[in-house]
């Protein structure tokens, strides 16, 4: 069974803090993704990675960066958190040309 | 770029009845996949059903079926014999199919979501 694990389910951070959201998958998937979910907007792609050290911007990359030093781990970084980044963040993974996407359980981030 | 539109923010249905959730999309691609995902209160995204655009036959998974109208770019989800456990947010999503034109890397474009409530 594929498992995508997001290490933090609920976080509260202060404005200006640097925030790390970690995601680990256990199925040797090439592709990993970070989505942001907001009411009325659905899920929007922030960044994705198709290989170690490779990253591509998604639809809303502003204010975020990512790191993929190992194949199984994909980190989302908020360099200086702002209140408009309060949201639910979902990590996902898939095989390189696969069409089955596996999601983590989400991380709720509140920036105060 | 692709867009996916779900025009029904909320829907409700009585247990055991049938409900249809609407989805339209816009794309210039000819090869793609369409999906319906379910997100219950636990927030875990669950794949409900997948349709390959080159297949004319509508996909079916038990009580869930789709009405795929490629020319109209419409992809609705029908839930038959609704159950209380069907209460969730439902997302329609689009993925370009990887092929000779390159890989899609599995990127999904989502609609806004429809909250479905099943009443006893």
PDB file of C-alpha atoms in Angstrom, chain A residues 28 33 35 47-48 71 79 85 87 89 93 96 101 104:
ATOM      1  CA  UNK A  28       9.949   5.027  -4.997  1.00  0.00           C
ATOM      2  CA  UNK A  33       3.733  17.541  -5.701  1.00  0.00           C
ATOM      3  CA  UNK A  35      -0.885  21.574  -3.574  1.00  0.00           C
ATOM      4  CA  UNK A  47       5.509  23.167  -7.055  1.00  0.00           C
ATOM      5  CA  UNK A  48       6.305  19.727  -8.334  1.00  0.00           C
ATOM      6  CA  UNK A  71      13.829  10.711  -3.897  1.00  0.00           C
ATOM      7  CA  UNK A  79      10.744  31.588   3.662  1.00  0.00           C
ATOM      8  CA  UNK A  85      -0.510  31.530   3.434  1.00  0.00           C
ATOM      9  CA  UNK A  87      -4.281  27.155   4.272  1.00  0.00           C
ATOM     10  CA  UNK A  89      -1.346  21.935   2.145  1.00  0.00           C
ATOM     11  CA  UNK A  93       3.260  11.473  -5.425  1.00  0.00           C
ATOM     12  CA  UNK A  96       6.916   9.292 -13.744  1.00  0.00           C
ATOM     13  CA  UNK A 101      -1.814  10.110  -7.790  1.00  0.00           C
ATOM     14  CA  UNK A 104      -1.073  12.637   1.980  1.00  0.00           C
TER      15      UNK A 104
END
